[in-house]
Amino acid sequence: MSKLLYGIVFALAFILVSANIGYELIDAVSTWNLSNYIKIFKSFGKRIVQFDMFTVLLTGGIIGVLYVVLKWLYQLLFVPMNRVRLIEEVGYIREVDRMSKKDMANLVQKRKNMGKPPPVYPNGWFAVAESRDLKKGESKSYSILGLDLAVFRGADGRAHVIDAYCPHLGANFAIGGRVFDNCIECPFHGWRFSGDDGKCKKIPYSSKIPETARVKAYNTLELNGFIYVWYHAEGIEPTWQPPEIEEITKGQLVFGGRSEHYINAHIEEVPENGADISHLAQVHGPIMAAGVDLRDTYNRIWEFGKHEWAGEWKQLPEGHIGQLNLTHGLKLFGVHIPVLDMKVQANQIGPGIVYLTFESSIFGKGCYLQSLAPVEPMKQKIVHQVYMHWSVPMCIRKFFLLGEAIQIERDIMIWNNKKYESKPVLTGTMEDQMLAKHRRWYKQFYSENSPTLHQSKKDLSW
C-alpha cells in the first residue's frame, strides 16, 4: 500500500514539476524539428540538477500533501476501523493536572467502593481471541477468567485453547512455542502437547511419556470471527452454543471494523444495561457530536439534536438468551427525521456474547457483535465488530461503529466510577421491574464454586 501511494505521489509531482517540458515537447512535435528534441532533453537534465531551493521545497511540499491526502482517502474508503481505548483513556476525570491518566485511573480503581458484587467469573462461552488475529501455525498468550491460556491454530486451521504452562517445568507454551500439526511444542525442552486432549505426544529425549504429562484442553468454538472458550466453575461440559450468523458466513454482511475498550466494573454491570431502558434517555439522548464526557453532553450547544429510544427486555424460551427490542429516532430542532429511524434487536447470549442487529431506513440491515470477558475480577475487555451489507461504503460502516463506540464510552464513564449495588432501591415501574427481572435471569450463570471477588482478588494495579 505505501509503495503504491509513493508511486502515485511521485508521478503526480513529476508531472507538475515538468509541465513546462511537456509544452515544449508539443511545440517540437508540431514542427518536427529533431534539434529541438535534443535541446529540450538537455534543458530538462539541467533543470533537474539546477533546481533552486524554492523549487525543491515546493516539490517536497506537494509530494507531502499528496501523500497525506491519498493515504487519508485510502484509510477512509477501504480500511476497516480499529478503535482501541485503554482503561485509563476513557471514563476518568483527572483531579490533579500533573497526574497522568494512568495514575488517575489506578487511584480511582484502588479507592473505589466495589460494593458486594456476585461471583466475578460467570459460566458460559467467552471470546478469548478474534479469528483474524491468529494465523495458521501461530500461538498467542491470553489471560481471561483468572486463567492463563495458550491459544494456537493447528495445521488443519482449527483453533485450540490449553492451559498456558507446561507441566514439566512451567514454561509458557505461547511464548516461543512452535506449532506442529495440531500440537504445540514447549519452548523450554521441546515437549509436545495435543490441542485436542492436552496429552503429551512427544518428549525428544525420552521414549516413555509419563501419564501425568498433560495439560487442560478447553472446549473451543470458532464462529462469526471470534474464538470462544467454554468456562464452567463446576467443570460441566457445554450445555448450549452461540448460533452462527449465516449472513456473515455467506458474505452478505461484511466487516467494517472493530472497537476495543476496557472497563473497571463487575461483568454483570455491562449486560444489565440492556434491561435498563430508563438510562437511555439520560446517557444516550444527547447527539453523537456531544462527545463522551458526561459533563459536556448536556451543554446547551447540543440541544438542537436528540436521540429518542423506546424498548423492552425479555427472556427468551431458550433460557440462556435475553432479548432487547428497541426503536430509535432522531430529532433535529424539534423535528423528527424519519429517514434516520432504526429498529434494533439485541440478543444477550449467555454472560459474554451479544448479537445486535439493526435495520436502517437508508442503509438496510447490519449487525454488531459484542464480546465481553473478564481479564481480571473487576476489569472487563469488551470488543465490538460491525458488519453491514457489502454494498454499503466502508466509510458508512465505520461511522456506524464510531457511533456505537461513542455510546459505549459514555457508559464506561458511569461503570468506571460506580459500585455494584446488590440491593438497589427500585420503583414499581415497568423500567425498574425489567432490571429486577434481568438480575434474576443472570443468576443462572453462577454456580456453587463460581469464584468471588474475595477469592480471586489479585493486585489490581498496573
XYZ file of C-alpha atoms in Angstrom:
462
model
C 0.000 0.000 0.000
C 2.747 2.503 0.961
C 4.752 1.730 -2.195
C 1.661 2.308 -4.330
C 0.976 5.650 -2.658
C 4.586 6.762 -3.024
C 4.499 5.831 -6.693
C 1.323 7.804 -7.349
C 2.554 10.824 -5.414
C 5.953 10.975 -7.114
C 4.338 10.523 -10.519
C 1.961 13.426 -9.890
C 4.759 15.599 -8.546
C 6.926 14.766 -11.542
C 4.100 15.797 -13.864
C 3.601 19.092 -12.046
C 7.287 19.987 -11.939
C 7.970 19.092 -15.560
C 4.799 20.612 -17.020
C 6.795 23.203 -18.980
C 8.858 20.435 -20.602
C 5.606 18.906 -21.857
C 4.577 22.124 -23.557
C 7.986 22.404 -25.254
C 7.735 18.794 -26.483
C 4.348 19.556 -28.020
C 5.896 22.503 -29.852
C 8.722 20.283 -31.096
C 6.287 17.659 -32.370
C 4.315 20.312 -34.224
C 7.470 21.496 -36.051
C 9.076 18.016 -36.470
C 12.440 19.578 -35.589
C 14.939 16.958 -34.262
C 17.332 19.581 -32.924
C 14.524 20.933 -30.755
C 14.087 17.475 -29.151
C 17.776 17.383 -28.216
C 17.686 20.892 -26.771
C 14.576 20.109 -24.721
C 16.023 16.977 -23.098
C 19.347 18.723 -22.391
C 17.397 21.564 -20.836
C 15.390 19.088 -18.757
C 18.563 17.472 -17.432
C 19.997 20.841 -16.449
C 16.774 21.789 -14.679
C 16.817 18.584 -12.645
C 20.377 19.355 -11.498
C 19.918 23.099 -11.078
C 16.677 23.217 -9.087
C 16.737 26.239 -6.822
C 15.836 25.811 -3.160
C 12.319 27.195 -3.639
C 11.544 24.599 -6.305
C 12.915 21.802 -4.125
C 10.808 22.893 -1.142
C 7.726 23.373 -3.309
C 8.126 19.927 -4.836
C 8.659 18.361 -1.417
C 5.586 20.137 -0.083
C 3.467 18.949 -2.992
C 4.684 15.380 -2.520
C 3.975 15.516 1.225
C 0.473 16.945 0.841
C -0.445 14.488 -1.900
C 0.791 11.565 0.185
C -1.176 12.639 3.263
C -4.371 13.260 1.282
C -4.174 9.986 -0.641
C -3.368 7.998 2.479
C -6.293 9.594 4.341
C -8.668 8.833 1.470
C -7.451 5.246 1.259
C -7.902 4.739 5.008
C -11.373 6.285 4.908
C -12.664 4.363 1.909
C -11.003 0.957 2.166
C -9.517 0.216 5.617
C -11.767 -1.071 8.451
C -11.699 0.945 11.678
C -9.658 -0.309 14.626
C -10.539 1.866 17.628
C -8.711 0.756 20.780
C -9.086 2.584 24.089
C -7.129 1.500 27.150
C -8.742 1.626 30.564
C -7.058 4.924 31.505
C -8.189 6.630 28.281
C -11.949 6.620 28.893
C -14.219 7.466 31.779
C -11.936 9.120 34.321
C -11.751 12.748 35.407
C -8.244 13.970 36.166
C -8.332 15.582 39.623
C -4.736 16.827 39.574
C -3.285 18.274 36.366
C 0.167 16.824 36.880
C -1.215 13.311 37.434
C -1.107 11.053 34.378
C -4.260 9.410 33.057
C -2.910 6.022 34.038
C -2.150 7.124 37.605
C -5.606 8.687 37.870
C -7.319 5.506 36.702
C -5.230 3.443 39.105
C -6.095 5.761 42.008
C -9.833 5.594 41.299
C -9.682 1.834 40.939
C -7.906 1.401 44.286
C -10.155 3.674 46.334
C -13.434 2.727 44.648
C -16.106 1.044 46.759
C -16.787 -2.186 44.878
C -19.985 -2.907 46.797
C -20.999 -6.538 47.274
C -20.827 -7.975 43.768
C -21.851 -11.501 42.767
C -19.181 -14.010 41.664
C -16.715 -12.439 39.271
C -16.462 -15.212 36.665
C -19.839 -16.458 35.390
C -20.244 -19.703 33.444
C -20.549 -19.682 29.664
C -18.794 -19.093 26.356
C -16.288 -16.229 26.232
C -14.249 -14.837 23.352
C -10.579 -15.374 24.068
C -9.384 -14.020 20.704
C -10.522 -12.779 17.307
C -10.091 -15.131 14.369
C -8.176 -12.644 12.218
C -5.506 -12.303 14.927
C -4.449 -15.959 14.860
C -2.766 -17.309 11.729
C -2.199 -20.965 10.945
C 0.802 -22.247 12.885
C 0.738 -19.276 15.272
C 0.367 -19.257 19.069
C -0.558 -16.427 21.432
C -0.903 -15.950 25.174
C -4.143 -14.642 26.728
C -5.441 -14.183 30.268
C -9.180 -14.232 30.975
C -11.441 -15.620 33.710
C -8.485 -15.981 36.066
C -6.829 -18.366 33.589
C -3.575 -18.063 31.657
C -4.180 -19.647 28.264
C -2.184 -20.604 25.198
C -4.199 -20.259 22.004
C -2.836 -21.708 18.768
C -4.023 -22.637 15.298
C -3.065 -26.073 14.039
C -2.083 -27.256 10.590
C -5.702 -28.040 9.713
C -6.754 -24.480 10.578
C -8.543 -25.351 13.818
C -8.013 -23.174 16.886
C -7.028 -24.794 20.182
C -7.011 -23.434 23.731
C -4.980 -25.063 26.510
C -3.522 -24.058 29.866
C -0.519 -21.875 29.179
C 2.061 -23.630 31.372
C 3.966 -26.801 30.580
C 3.613 -29.358 33.431
C 7.308 -30.227 33.069
C 8.926 -27.032 34.398
C 6.271 -24.379 33.850
C 7.293 -22.622 30.628
C 4.565 -20.737 28.773
C 3.722 -22.600 25.564
C 2.643 -19.445 23.727
C 5.871 -17.556 24.405
C 8.174 -19.051 21.817
C 6.389 -22.387 21.421
C 6.139 -23.827 17.905
C 3.089 -25.485 16.360
C 3.396 -28.947 14.785
C 0.241 -30.357 13.180
C -2.300 -29.868 15.977
C 0.250 -29.915 18.783
C 2.240 -27.154 20.425
C 5.854 -27.578 21.466
C 7.164 -26.235 24.752
C 9.939 -23.709 24.018
C 11.936 -24.872 27.059
C 12.561 -28.604 26.477
C 10.577 -29.451 23.345
C 7.752 -31.467 24.899
C 4.760 -31.534 22.531
C 1.139 -31.462 23.652
C -2.035 -32.061 21.679
C -4.536 -29.228 21.403
C -7.375 -31.764 21.221
C -6.981 -33.577 24.533
C -3.968 -31.896 26.183
C -1.886 -35.098 26.282
C 1.867 -35.052 25.763
C 2.686 -36.688 22.429
C 6.456 -36.401 22.315
C 9.468 -35.897 24.583
C 12.595 -35.507 22.416
C 14.956 -37.203 24.883
C 12.648 -39.918 26.252
C 10.703 -42.755 24.625
C 8.431 -43.092 27.659
C 5.852 -40.389 28.343
C 4.508 -40.086 31.924
C 0.733 -40.498 32.171
C 0.545 -37.265 34.139
C 2.182 -35.334 31.303
C -0.907 -33.487 30.143
C -2.497 -30.047 30.311
C -6.118 -28.973 30.350
C -7.545 -28.548 26.856
C -10.656 -26.368 26.762
C -13.795 -26.734 24.694
C -13.252 -24.306 21.849
C -15.650 -22.909 19.288
C -14.790 -20.625 16.386
C -17.539 -18.749 14.578
C -18.561 -15.269 13.473
C -14.958 -14.061 13.627
C -14.288 -14.994 17.274
C -12.560 -17.879 19.067
C -14.688 -18.824 22.076
C -13.705 -20.897 25.084
C -16.144 -22.628 27.434
C -15.761 -21.868 31.144
C -17.685 -23.541 33.966
C -16.706 -23.463 37.633
C -18.095 -26.982 38.172
C -16.323 -28.484 35.169
C -19.621 -29.105 33.354
C -19.465 -29.604 29.589
C -21.187 -27.039 27.311
C -24.970 -27.014 27.681
C -25.579 -24.571 24.815
C -23.749 -22.919 21.931
C -23.955 -19.458 20.370
C -25.540 -19.618 16.905
C -23.799 -18.922 13.634
C -24.829 -15.767 11.769
C -25.337 -17.011 8.225
C -25.308 -13.535 6.659
C -21.717 -13.131 7.887
C -20.627 -16.647 6.923
C -22.076 -16.276 3.414
C -20.558 -12.824 2.914
C -23.844 -10.928 2.718
C -22.759 -8.799 5.673
C -19.109 -7.723 5.552
C -16.676 -6.458 8.166
C -16.495 -2.724 8.794
C -14.157 -2.537 11.776
C -13.797 -3.143 15.485
C -13.571 -1.259 18.742
C -11.888 -2.433 21.940
C -12.446 -0.984 25.404
C -11.566 -1.866 28.995
C -13.930 -1.352 31.906
C -13.310 -1.144 35.652
C -16.525 -2.802 36.845
C -18.204 -6.132 37.549
C -19.073 -8.075 34.405
C -22.817 -8.132 35.173
C -22.983 -4.329 35.038
C -22.464 -4.396 31.263
C -25.289 -6.704 30.107
C -27.556 -5.179 32.758
C -27.516 -2.024 30.633
C -29.625 -3.901 28.098
C -32.502 -4.136 30.538
C -32.001 -0.610 31.873
C -34.330 1.191 29.476
C -34.601 4.333 31.595
C -30.878 5.157 31.299
C -31.122 5.502 27.515
C -32.677 8.969 27.520
C -30.300 10.227 30.210
C -26.993 8.881 28.899
C -27.664 8.255 25.215
C -30.171 11.001 24.451
C -27.638 13.721 23.508
C -26.444 13.529 19.907
C -23.122 11.927 18.974
C -21.456 15.300 18.392
C -21.791 15.995 22.131
C -18.982 13.511 22.739
C -18.375 11.073 25.578
C -17.711 13.285 28.617
C -20.964 13.328 30.583
C -20.086 16.760 31.954
C -20.450 18.175 28.443
C -23.148 16.117 26.752
C -25.960 18.292 28.108
C -24.324 21.564 27.121
C -26.868 23.904 25.527
C -24.822 23.868 22.328
C -26.134 20.367 21.590
C -29.784 20.930 22.417
C -30.700 21.136 18.729
C -30.422 17.338 18.407
C -31.753 14.461 20.475
C -31.857 10.672 20.199
C -35.138 9.085 21.281
C -35.380 5.480 22.450
C -38.175 3.089 23.364
C -37.748 -0.575 24.187
C -38.389 -3.692 26.198
C -36.220 -6.507 27.590
C -37.393 -10.107 27.991
C -36.083 -13.628 28.485
C -36.408 -15.969 25.511
C -37.603 -19.592 25.808
C -34.037 -20.875 25.299
C -33.328 -19.713 28.847
C -29.747 -18.578 28.328
C -30.806 -15.783 25.934
C -32.206 -12.394 26.905
C -33.578 -10.085 24.238
C -33.807 -6.305 23.991
C -36.036 -4.735 21.323
C -35.507 -1.032 20.662
C -36.758 1.667 18.351
C -34.561 4.678 17.691
C -35.435 8.086 16.342
C -33.612 11.386 15.946
C -34.985 14.887 16.347
C -33.213 17.943 14.947
C -34.516 21.330 16.108
C -37.576 19.521 17.428
C -38.386 17.900 14.076
C -38.423 14.110 13.793
C -36.217 12.861 10.923
C -37.916 9.647 9.668
C -35.068 8.536 7.383
C -32.836 8.119 10.456
C -35.233 5.755 12.240
C -33.823 2.372 13.240
C -35.127 -0.854 14.696
C -32.690 -2.668 16.965
C -32.764 -6.185 18.396
C -30.030 -7.270 20.804
C -29.750 -10.905 21.886
C -27.678 -11.413 25.043
C -26.407 -14.982 24.604
C -25.093 -16.104 27.958
C -22.983 -13.717 30.031
C -20.388 -12.759 27.410
C -21.905 -12.557 23.906
C -24.317 -10.116 22.249
C -25.668 -10.179 18.693
C -27.172 -6.766 17.973
C -28.953 -6.484 14.628
C -30.317 -3.210 13.295
C -32.470 -2.136 10.380
C -31.751 1.314 8.976
C -34.177 3.162 6.713
C -31.295 4.157 4.423
C -28.536 1.551 4.762
C -30.537 -1.610 5.377
C -29.589 -4.388 7.768
C -26.435 -4.521 9.844
C -25.047 -6.316 12.864
C -22.831 -5.549 15.840
C -21.090 -8.482 17.509
C -20.117 -7.843 21.114
C -17.760 -9.972 23.160
C -17.245 -9.394 26.872
C -14.712 -11.207 29.052
C -13.134 -10.601 32.481
C -9.383 -10.086 32.216
C -9.295 -9.504 35.990
C -12.002 -9.913 38.639
C -13.208 -6.329 38.198
C -11.734 -5.481 34.806
C -13.551 -6.333 31.592
C -12.492 -6.362 27.959
C -15.291 -5.504 25.543
C -14.972 -5.770 21.762
C -17.474 -4.666 19.132
C -17.336 -5.658 15.487
C -19.670 -4.159 12.889
C -20.963 -5.906 9.772
C -23.123 -4.331 7.076
C -24.224 -5.184 3.555
C -21.332 -5.379 1.094
C -22.825 -2.517 -0.938
C -22.578 -0.067 1.980
C -19.356 2.006 1.634
C -16.618 1.399 4.184
C -16.827 4.987 5.438
C -20.504 4.438 6.375
C -19.733 1.171 8.166
C -17.020 2.988 10.115
C -19.450 5.769 11.002
C -21.855 3.212 12.500
C -19.020 1.697 14.535
C -17.929 5.132 15.731
C -21.487 5.860 16.855
C -21.568 2.640 18.881
C -18.142 3.409 20.385
C -19.251 6.880 21.494
C -22.296 5.442 23.259
C -20.194 2.743 24.951
C -17.658 5.312 26.147
C -20.448 7.286 27.806
C -21.466 4.117 29.646
C -17.854 3.468 30.639
C -17.723 6.808 32.444
C -20.574 5.509 34.610
C -19.228 1.976 35.059
C -15.669 3.016 35.943
C -16.857 5.172 38.824
C -19.822 3.248 40.277
C -20.114 0.449 42.785
C -22.196 -2.672 42.338
C -25.428 -2.106 44.231
C -26.500 -5.543 45.446
C -29.782 -4.267 46.915
C -30.944 -1.480 44.594
C -33.893 0.717 45.510
C -36.336 0.090 42.671
C -39.679 1.635 41.813
C -42.735 -0.297 40.735
C -42.437 1.000 37.184
C -42.014 -1.291 34.189
C -38.499 0.109 33.627
C -37.220 -0.854 37.078
C -39.026 -4.180 37.059
C -37.142 -5.137 33.899
C -33.918 -4.567 35.844
C -35.091 -6.880 38.615
C -36.111 -9.476 36.022
C -32.684 -9.253 34.381
C -30.871 -9.865 37.675
C -32.968 -12.959 38.339
C -32.234 -14.205 34.816
C -28.481 -13.582 35.094
C -28.155 -15.640 38.315
C -28.304 -18.842 36.247
C -24.714 -18.204 35.123
C -23.330 -18.530 38.666
C -22.834 -21.850 40.424
C -21.655 -23.149 43.781
C -17.938 -22.843 43.046
C -18.021 -19.637 40.989
C -15.094 -17.506 42.249
C -15.984 -14.482 44.347
C -14.111 -11.184 44.425
C -12.501 -12.107 47.751
C -11.318 -15.496 46.447
C -9.872 -14.264 43.172
C -8.653 -10.786 44.064
C -5.127 -10.077 42.862
C -3.033 -6.962 42.650
C -5.247 -4.673 40.543
C -2.620 -2.004 39.837
C -0.870 -1.765 36.500
